[in-house]
Coordinates of C-alpha atoms and ligand atoms in Angstrom, one line a residue:
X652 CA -15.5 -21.7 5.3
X653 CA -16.0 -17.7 4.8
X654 CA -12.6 -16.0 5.5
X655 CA -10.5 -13.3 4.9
X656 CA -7.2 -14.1 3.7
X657 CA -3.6 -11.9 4.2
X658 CA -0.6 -12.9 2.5
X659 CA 2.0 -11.8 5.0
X660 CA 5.4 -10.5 3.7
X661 CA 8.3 -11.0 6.5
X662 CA 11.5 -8.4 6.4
X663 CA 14.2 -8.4 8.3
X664 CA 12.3 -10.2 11.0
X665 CA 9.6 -7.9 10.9
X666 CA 6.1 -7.7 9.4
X667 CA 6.7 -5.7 6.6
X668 CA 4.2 -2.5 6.0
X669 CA 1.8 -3.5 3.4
X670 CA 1.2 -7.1 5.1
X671 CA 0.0 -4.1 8.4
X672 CA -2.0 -2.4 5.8
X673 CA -3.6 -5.4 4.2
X674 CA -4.3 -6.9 7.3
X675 CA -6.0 -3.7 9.1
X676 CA -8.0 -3.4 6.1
X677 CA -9.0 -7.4 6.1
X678 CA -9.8 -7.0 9.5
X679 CA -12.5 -4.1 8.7
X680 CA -13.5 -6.6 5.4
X681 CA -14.0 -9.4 7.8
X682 CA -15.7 -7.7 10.5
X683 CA -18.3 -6.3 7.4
X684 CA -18.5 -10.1 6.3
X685 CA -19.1 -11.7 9.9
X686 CA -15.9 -13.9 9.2
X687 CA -12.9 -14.5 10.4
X688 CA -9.9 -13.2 9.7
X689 CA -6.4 -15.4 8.4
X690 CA -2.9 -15.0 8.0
X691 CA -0.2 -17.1 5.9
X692 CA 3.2 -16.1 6.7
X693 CA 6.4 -17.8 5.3
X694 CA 9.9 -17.9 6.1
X695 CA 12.9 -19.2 8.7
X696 CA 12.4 -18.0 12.3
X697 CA 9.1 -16.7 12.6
X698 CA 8.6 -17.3 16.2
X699 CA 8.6 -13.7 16.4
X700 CA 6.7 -12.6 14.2
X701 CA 3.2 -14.4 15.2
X702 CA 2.6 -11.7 17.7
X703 CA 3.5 -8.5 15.3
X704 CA 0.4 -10.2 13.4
X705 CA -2.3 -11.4 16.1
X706 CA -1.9 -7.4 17.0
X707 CA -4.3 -6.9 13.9
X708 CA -7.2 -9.4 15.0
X709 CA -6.4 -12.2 13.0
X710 CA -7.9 -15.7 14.1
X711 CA -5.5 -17.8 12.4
X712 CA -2.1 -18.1 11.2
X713 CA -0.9 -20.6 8.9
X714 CA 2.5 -20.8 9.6
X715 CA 5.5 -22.7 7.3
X716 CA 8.6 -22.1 9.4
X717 CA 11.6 -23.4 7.3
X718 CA 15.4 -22.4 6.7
X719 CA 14.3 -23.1 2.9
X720 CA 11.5 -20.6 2.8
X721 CA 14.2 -17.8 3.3
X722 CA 14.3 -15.8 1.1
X723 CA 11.4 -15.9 -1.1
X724 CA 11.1 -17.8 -4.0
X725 CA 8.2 -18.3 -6.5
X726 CA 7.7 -22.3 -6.9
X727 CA 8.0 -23.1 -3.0
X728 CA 6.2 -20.1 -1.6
X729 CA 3.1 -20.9 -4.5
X730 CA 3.4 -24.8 -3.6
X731 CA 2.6 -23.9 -0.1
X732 CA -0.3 -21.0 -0.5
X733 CA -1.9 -22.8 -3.4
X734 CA -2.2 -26.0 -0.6
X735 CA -3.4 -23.9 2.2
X736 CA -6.2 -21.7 0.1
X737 CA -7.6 -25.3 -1.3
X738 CA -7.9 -26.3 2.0
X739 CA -9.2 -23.3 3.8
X740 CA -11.1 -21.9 1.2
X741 CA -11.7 -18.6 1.6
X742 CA -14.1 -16.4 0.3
X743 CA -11.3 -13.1 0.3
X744 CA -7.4 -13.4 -0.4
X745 CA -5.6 -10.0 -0.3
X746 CA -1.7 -9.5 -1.5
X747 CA 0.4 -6.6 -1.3
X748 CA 1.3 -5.2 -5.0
X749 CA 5.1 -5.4 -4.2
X750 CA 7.6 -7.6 -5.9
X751 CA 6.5 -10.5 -4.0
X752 CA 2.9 -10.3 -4.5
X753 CA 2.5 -9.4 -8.2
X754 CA 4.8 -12.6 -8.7
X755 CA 3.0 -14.6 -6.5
X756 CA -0.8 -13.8 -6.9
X757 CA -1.2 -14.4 -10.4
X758 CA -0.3 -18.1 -10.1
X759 CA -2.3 -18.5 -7.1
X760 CA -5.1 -16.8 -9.4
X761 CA -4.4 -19.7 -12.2
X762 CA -3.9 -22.4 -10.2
X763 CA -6.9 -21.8 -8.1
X764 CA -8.9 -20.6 -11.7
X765 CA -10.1 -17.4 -9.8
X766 CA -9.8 -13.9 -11.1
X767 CA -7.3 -11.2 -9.5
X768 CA -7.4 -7.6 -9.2
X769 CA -4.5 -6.5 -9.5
X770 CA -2.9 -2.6 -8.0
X771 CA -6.6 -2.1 -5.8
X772 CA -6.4 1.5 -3.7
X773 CA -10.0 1.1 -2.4
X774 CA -11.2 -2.1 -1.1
X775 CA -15.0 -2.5 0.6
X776 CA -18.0 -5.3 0.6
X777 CA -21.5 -4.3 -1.2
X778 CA -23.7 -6.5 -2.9
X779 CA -24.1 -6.3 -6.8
X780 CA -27.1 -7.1 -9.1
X781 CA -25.5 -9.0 -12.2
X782 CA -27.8 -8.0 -15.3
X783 CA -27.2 -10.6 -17.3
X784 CA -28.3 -13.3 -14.6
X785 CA -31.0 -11.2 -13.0
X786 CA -29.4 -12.1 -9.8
X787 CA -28.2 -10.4 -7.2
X788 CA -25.1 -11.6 -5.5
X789 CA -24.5 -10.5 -1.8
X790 CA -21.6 -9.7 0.5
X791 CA -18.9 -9.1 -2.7
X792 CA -15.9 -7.7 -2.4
X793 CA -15.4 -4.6 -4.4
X794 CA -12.1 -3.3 -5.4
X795 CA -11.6 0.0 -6.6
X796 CA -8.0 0.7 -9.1
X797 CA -7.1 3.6 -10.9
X798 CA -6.9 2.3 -14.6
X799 CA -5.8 3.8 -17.8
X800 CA -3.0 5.3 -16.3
X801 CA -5.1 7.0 -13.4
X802 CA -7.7 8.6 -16.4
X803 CA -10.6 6.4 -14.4
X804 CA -11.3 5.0 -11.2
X805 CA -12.4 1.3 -12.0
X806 CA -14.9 -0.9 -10.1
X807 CA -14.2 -4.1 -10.1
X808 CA -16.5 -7.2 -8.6
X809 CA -16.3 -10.9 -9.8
X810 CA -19.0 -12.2 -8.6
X811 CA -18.8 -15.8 -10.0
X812 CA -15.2 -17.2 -9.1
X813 CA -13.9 -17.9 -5.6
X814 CA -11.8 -16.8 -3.9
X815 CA -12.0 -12.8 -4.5
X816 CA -8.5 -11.7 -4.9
X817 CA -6.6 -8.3 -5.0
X818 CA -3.2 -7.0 -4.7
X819 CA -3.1 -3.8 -2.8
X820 CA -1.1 -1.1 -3.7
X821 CA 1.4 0.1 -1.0
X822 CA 0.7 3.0 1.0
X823 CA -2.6 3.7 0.3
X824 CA -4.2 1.8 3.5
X825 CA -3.9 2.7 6.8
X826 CA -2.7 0.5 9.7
X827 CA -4.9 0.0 12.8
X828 CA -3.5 -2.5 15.3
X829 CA -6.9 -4.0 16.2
X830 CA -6.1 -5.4 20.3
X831 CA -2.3 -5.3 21.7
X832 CA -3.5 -8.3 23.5
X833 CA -5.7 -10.5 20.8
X834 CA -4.4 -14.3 20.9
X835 CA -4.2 -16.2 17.2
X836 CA -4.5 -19.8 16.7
X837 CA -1.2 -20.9 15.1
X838 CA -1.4 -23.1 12.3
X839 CA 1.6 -24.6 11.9
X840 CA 1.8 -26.0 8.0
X841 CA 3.6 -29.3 7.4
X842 CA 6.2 -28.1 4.3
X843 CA 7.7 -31.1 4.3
X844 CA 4.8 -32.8 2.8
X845 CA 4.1 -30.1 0.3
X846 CA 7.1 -28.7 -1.3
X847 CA 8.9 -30.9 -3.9
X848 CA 12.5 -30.8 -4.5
X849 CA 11.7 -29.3 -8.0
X850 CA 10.2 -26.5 -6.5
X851 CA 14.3 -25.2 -5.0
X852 CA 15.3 -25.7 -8.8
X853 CA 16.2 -22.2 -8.0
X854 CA 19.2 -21.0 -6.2
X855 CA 19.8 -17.2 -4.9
X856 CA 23.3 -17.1 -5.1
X857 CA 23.4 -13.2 -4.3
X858 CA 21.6 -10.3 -3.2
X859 CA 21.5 -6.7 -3.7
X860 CA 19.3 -4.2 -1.4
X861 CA 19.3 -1.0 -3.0
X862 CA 18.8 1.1 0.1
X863 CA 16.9 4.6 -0.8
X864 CA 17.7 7.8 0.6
X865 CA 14.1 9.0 0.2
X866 CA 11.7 8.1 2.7
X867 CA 8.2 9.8 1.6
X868 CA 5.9 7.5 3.7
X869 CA 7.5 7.7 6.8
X870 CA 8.4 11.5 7.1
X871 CA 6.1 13.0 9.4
X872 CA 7.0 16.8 7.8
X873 CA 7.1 16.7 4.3
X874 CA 7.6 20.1 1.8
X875 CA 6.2 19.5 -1.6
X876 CA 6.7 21.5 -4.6
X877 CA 4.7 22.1 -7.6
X878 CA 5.3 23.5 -10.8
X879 CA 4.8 27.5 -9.5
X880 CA 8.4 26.7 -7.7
X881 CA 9.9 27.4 -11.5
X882 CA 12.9 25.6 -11.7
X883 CA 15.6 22.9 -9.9
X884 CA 17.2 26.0 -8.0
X885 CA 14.2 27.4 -6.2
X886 CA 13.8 23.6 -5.3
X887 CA 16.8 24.1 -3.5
X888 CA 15.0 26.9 -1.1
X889 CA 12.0 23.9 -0.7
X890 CA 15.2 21.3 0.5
X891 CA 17.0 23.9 2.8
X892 CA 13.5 24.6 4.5
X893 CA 12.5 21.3 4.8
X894 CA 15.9 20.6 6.5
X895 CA 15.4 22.9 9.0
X896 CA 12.1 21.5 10.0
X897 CA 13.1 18.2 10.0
X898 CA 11.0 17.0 6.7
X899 CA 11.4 15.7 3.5
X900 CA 11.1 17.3 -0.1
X901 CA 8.4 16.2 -2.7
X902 CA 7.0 16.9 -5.8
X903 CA 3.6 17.1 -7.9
X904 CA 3.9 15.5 -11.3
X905 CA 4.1 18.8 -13.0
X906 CA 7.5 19.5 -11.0
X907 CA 8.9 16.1 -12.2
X908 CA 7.9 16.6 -15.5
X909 CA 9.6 19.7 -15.8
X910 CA 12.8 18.6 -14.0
X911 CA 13.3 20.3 -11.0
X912 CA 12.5 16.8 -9.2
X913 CA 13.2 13.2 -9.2
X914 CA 10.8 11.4 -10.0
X915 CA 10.6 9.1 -6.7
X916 CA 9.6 12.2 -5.0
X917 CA 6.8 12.7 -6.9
X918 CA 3.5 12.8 -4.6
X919 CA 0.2 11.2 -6.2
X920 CA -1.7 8.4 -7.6
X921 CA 0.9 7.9 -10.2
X922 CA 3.7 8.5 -7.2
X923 CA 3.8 8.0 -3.5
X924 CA 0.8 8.1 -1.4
X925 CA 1.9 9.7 1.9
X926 CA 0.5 10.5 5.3
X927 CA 2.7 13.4 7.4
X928 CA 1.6 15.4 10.3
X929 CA 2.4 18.2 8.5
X930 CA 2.2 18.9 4.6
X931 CA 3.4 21.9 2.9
X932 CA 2.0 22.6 -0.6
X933 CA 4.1 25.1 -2.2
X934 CA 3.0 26.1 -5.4
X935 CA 0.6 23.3 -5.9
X936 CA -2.9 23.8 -7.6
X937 CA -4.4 20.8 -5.9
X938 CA -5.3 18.3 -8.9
X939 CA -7.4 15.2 -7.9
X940 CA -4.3 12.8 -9.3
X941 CA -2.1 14.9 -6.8
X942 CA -4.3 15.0 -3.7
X943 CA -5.4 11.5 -4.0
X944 CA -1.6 11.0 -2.5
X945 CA -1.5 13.7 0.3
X946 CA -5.5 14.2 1.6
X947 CA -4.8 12.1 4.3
X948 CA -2.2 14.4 5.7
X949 CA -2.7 15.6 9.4
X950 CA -2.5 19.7 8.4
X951 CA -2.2 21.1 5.2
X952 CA -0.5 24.3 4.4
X953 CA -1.2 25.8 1.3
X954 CA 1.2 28.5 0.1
X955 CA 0.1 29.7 -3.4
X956 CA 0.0 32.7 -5.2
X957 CA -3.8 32.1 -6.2
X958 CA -6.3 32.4 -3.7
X959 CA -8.8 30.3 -5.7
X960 CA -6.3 27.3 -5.9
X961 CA -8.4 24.1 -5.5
X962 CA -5.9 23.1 -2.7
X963 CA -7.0 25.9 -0.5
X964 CA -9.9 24.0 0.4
X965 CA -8.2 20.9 1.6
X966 CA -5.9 23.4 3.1
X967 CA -6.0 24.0 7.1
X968 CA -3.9 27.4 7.0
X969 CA -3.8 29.1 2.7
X970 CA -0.5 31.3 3.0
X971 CA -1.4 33.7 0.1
X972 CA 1.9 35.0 -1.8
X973 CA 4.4 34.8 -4.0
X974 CA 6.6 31.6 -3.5
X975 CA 10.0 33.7 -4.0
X976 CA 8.9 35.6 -0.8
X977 CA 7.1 33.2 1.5
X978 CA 9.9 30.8 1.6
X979 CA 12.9 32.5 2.4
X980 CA 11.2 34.3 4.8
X981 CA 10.2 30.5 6.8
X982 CA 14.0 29.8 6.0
X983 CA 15.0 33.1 8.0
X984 CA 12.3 32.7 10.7
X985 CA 13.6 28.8 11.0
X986 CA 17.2 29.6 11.7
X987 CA 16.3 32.2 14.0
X988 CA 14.4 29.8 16.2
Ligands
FAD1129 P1 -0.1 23.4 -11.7 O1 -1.5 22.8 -11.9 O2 0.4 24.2 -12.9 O3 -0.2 24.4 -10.5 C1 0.8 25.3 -10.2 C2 0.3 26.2 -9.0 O4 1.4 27.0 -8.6 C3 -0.9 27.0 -9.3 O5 -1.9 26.8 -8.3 C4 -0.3 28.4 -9.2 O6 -1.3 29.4 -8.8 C5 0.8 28.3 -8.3 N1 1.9 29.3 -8.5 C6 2.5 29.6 -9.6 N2 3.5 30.5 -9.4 C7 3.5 30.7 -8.1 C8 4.3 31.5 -7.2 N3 5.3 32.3 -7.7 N4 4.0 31.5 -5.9 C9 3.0 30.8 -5.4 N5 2.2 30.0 -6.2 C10 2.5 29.9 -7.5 N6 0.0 14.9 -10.5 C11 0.6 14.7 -9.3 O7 1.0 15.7 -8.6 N7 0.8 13.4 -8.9 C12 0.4 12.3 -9.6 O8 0.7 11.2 -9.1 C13 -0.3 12.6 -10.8 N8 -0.7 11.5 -11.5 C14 -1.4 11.8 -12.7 C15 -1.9 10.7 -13.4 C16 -2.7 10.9 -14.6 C17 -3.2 9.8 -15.3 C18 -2.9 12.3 -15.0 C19 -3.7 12.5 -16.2 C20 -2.4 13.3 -14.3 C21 -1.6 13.1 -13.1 N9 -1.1 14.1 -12.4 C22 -0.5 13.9 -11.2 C23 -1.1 15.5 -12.9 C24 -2.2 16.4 -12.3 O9 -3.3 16.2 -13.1 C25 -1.7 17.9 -12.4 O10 -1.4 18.2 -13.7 C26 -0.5 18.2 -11.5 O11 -0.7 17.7 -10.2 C27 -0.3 19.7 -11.5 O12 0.8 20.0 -10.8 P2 1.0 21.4 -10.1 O13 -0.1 21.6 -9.1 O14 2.4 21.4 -9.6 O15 1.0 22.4 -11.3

């Protein structure tokens, strides 16, 4: 049957944040297709979680609820999707690009002897005239990737292997619940008769979670600095004004490059794509790598020396000056009020 496929990734009890973006985005794929849409989520306790995910239209969830299946591991987790996608058949199977789903896609790819897209930032349906065939295939899913290190945008469609399948990079979607009050079907999948012993030949005997300090995608103010700040020190000014407004501090590439920011606040295709209410672009020309990562902001200040900056006209407000004098004045004006 035609479907659209989400891998669902499970943290702490929730739905983590891709599996929302993949499945808003299936949900717009399957709605295109005239399908339904589908859910596979593994793990221990999930009781819970079924609702987080019917929120986003989906028709079914496959469910395999066992102590086991917590926390992820490769030949268990692949037993168990490889077993529901030959049954189900779908026509579209989407993955999050995270340390889960790059492990776990490409064997699905093998053992189902599909192709897979792998790091996808645009994903749509569109039909597509193969030359060599003279034939035109319908309804294909396209999926779009920067490649070459973000030098080209690359289109890619296979047209001749089922199922279509795509990890999607993290950040870059954007979550729409689809009906607070939309009812799945619940699959429950029978594990027992799928996993083998073999497949817990692996034991977790500890975990570490490196918990990050830096929170670009969520901070709904966020100050970014390009290479016109000049140096680590007048970064400081960007961090003591985004303090005071309650943001966060980024960077372009140009400003990590030349060291006056880590690079896991660099802002872009090759860094974090973000999404704040308010974005401040402080000494930013407004290069295509570096807007592809902000563009969705809510408002965009520009504050830049050039009047002709390209980010001007993404810009709602263009603060034209000298960085050295715009900012500490916002720092005196924020501590006054
Ligand atoms: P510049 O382009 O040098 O701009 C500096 C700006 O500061 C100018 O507009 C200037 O007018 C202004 N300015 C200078 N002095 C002052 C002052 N005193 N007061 C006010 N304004 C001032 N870039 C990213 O940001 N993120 C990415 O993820 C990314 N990925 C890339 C991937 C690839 C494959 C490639 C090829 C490039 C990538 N880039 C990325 C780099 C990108 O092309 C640009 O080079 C970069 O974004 C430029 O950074 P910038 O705007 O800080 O510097």
């Amino acid at each position: 049957m035609k479907s659209v496929f989400v891998y669902c990734e499970v943290e702490n009890q929730k739905i983590a944040e891709i599996s929302q973006e993949l499945l808003s985005t299936g949900k717009k794929l399957a709605t295109k297709l005239g399908c339904p849409l589908e859910a596979m989520v593994f793990g221990s306790q999930l009781a819970g979680i079924q609702g987080q995910i019917s929120l986003y239209g989906v028709d079914r969830i496959f469910v395999a609820d066992d102590i086991r299946l917590e926390p992820y591991r490769t030949l268990p987790h692949s037993s168990i999707a490889t077993h529901v996608l030959k049954q189900e058949e779908p026509q579209i199977v989407l993955f999050g690009a995270t340390s889960v789903g790059r492990d776990l896609a490409p064997r699905l790819a093998s053992a189902l002897n599909c192709g897979l897209t792998a790091d996808t930032t645009i994903l749509d349906i569109g039909d597509h005239f193969v030359k060599k065939e003279k034939k035109e295939y319908k309804d294909l899913l396209y999926a779009i990737r920067p490649a070459f290190g973000g030098s080209i945008m690359a289109n890619i469609i296979n047209w001749d292997q089922h199922p279509q399948m795509a990890t999607v990079r993290e950040g870059v979607m954007k979550k729409e619940v689809f009906d607070e009050n939309y009812t799945s079907e619940i699959v429950e999948v029978d594990v027992n008769s799928i996993v083998k012993d073999e497949d817990f030949v692996v034991k977790i005997i500890e975990r570490h979670i490196v918990e990050s300090d830096v929170n670009l995608k969520e901070a709904p103010i966020i100050v970014a600095g390009g290479y016109g700040v000049g140096s680590r020190e007048n970064f400081e000014r960007l961090e003591e004004l985004a303090n005071l407004i309650g943001g966060e501090v980024g960077g372009s590439r140009a400003a990590v490059d030349a060291g006056f920011i880590d690079h896991n606040r660099q802002i872009g295709q090759t860094g974090t794509t973000v999404r704040p209410k308010l974005y401040i672009a402080a000494g930013i020309s407004g290069a295509i790598q570096h807007t592809a990562g902000m563009q969705d902001a809510s408002m965009i200040i520009s504050i830049n020396n050039d009047p002709e900056a390209p980010i001007n006209s993404l810009a709602d407000y263009v603060i034209h000056g000298d960085l050295g004098v715009v900012i500490p004045k916002m720092i005196k004006f924020y501590k006054a009020n």
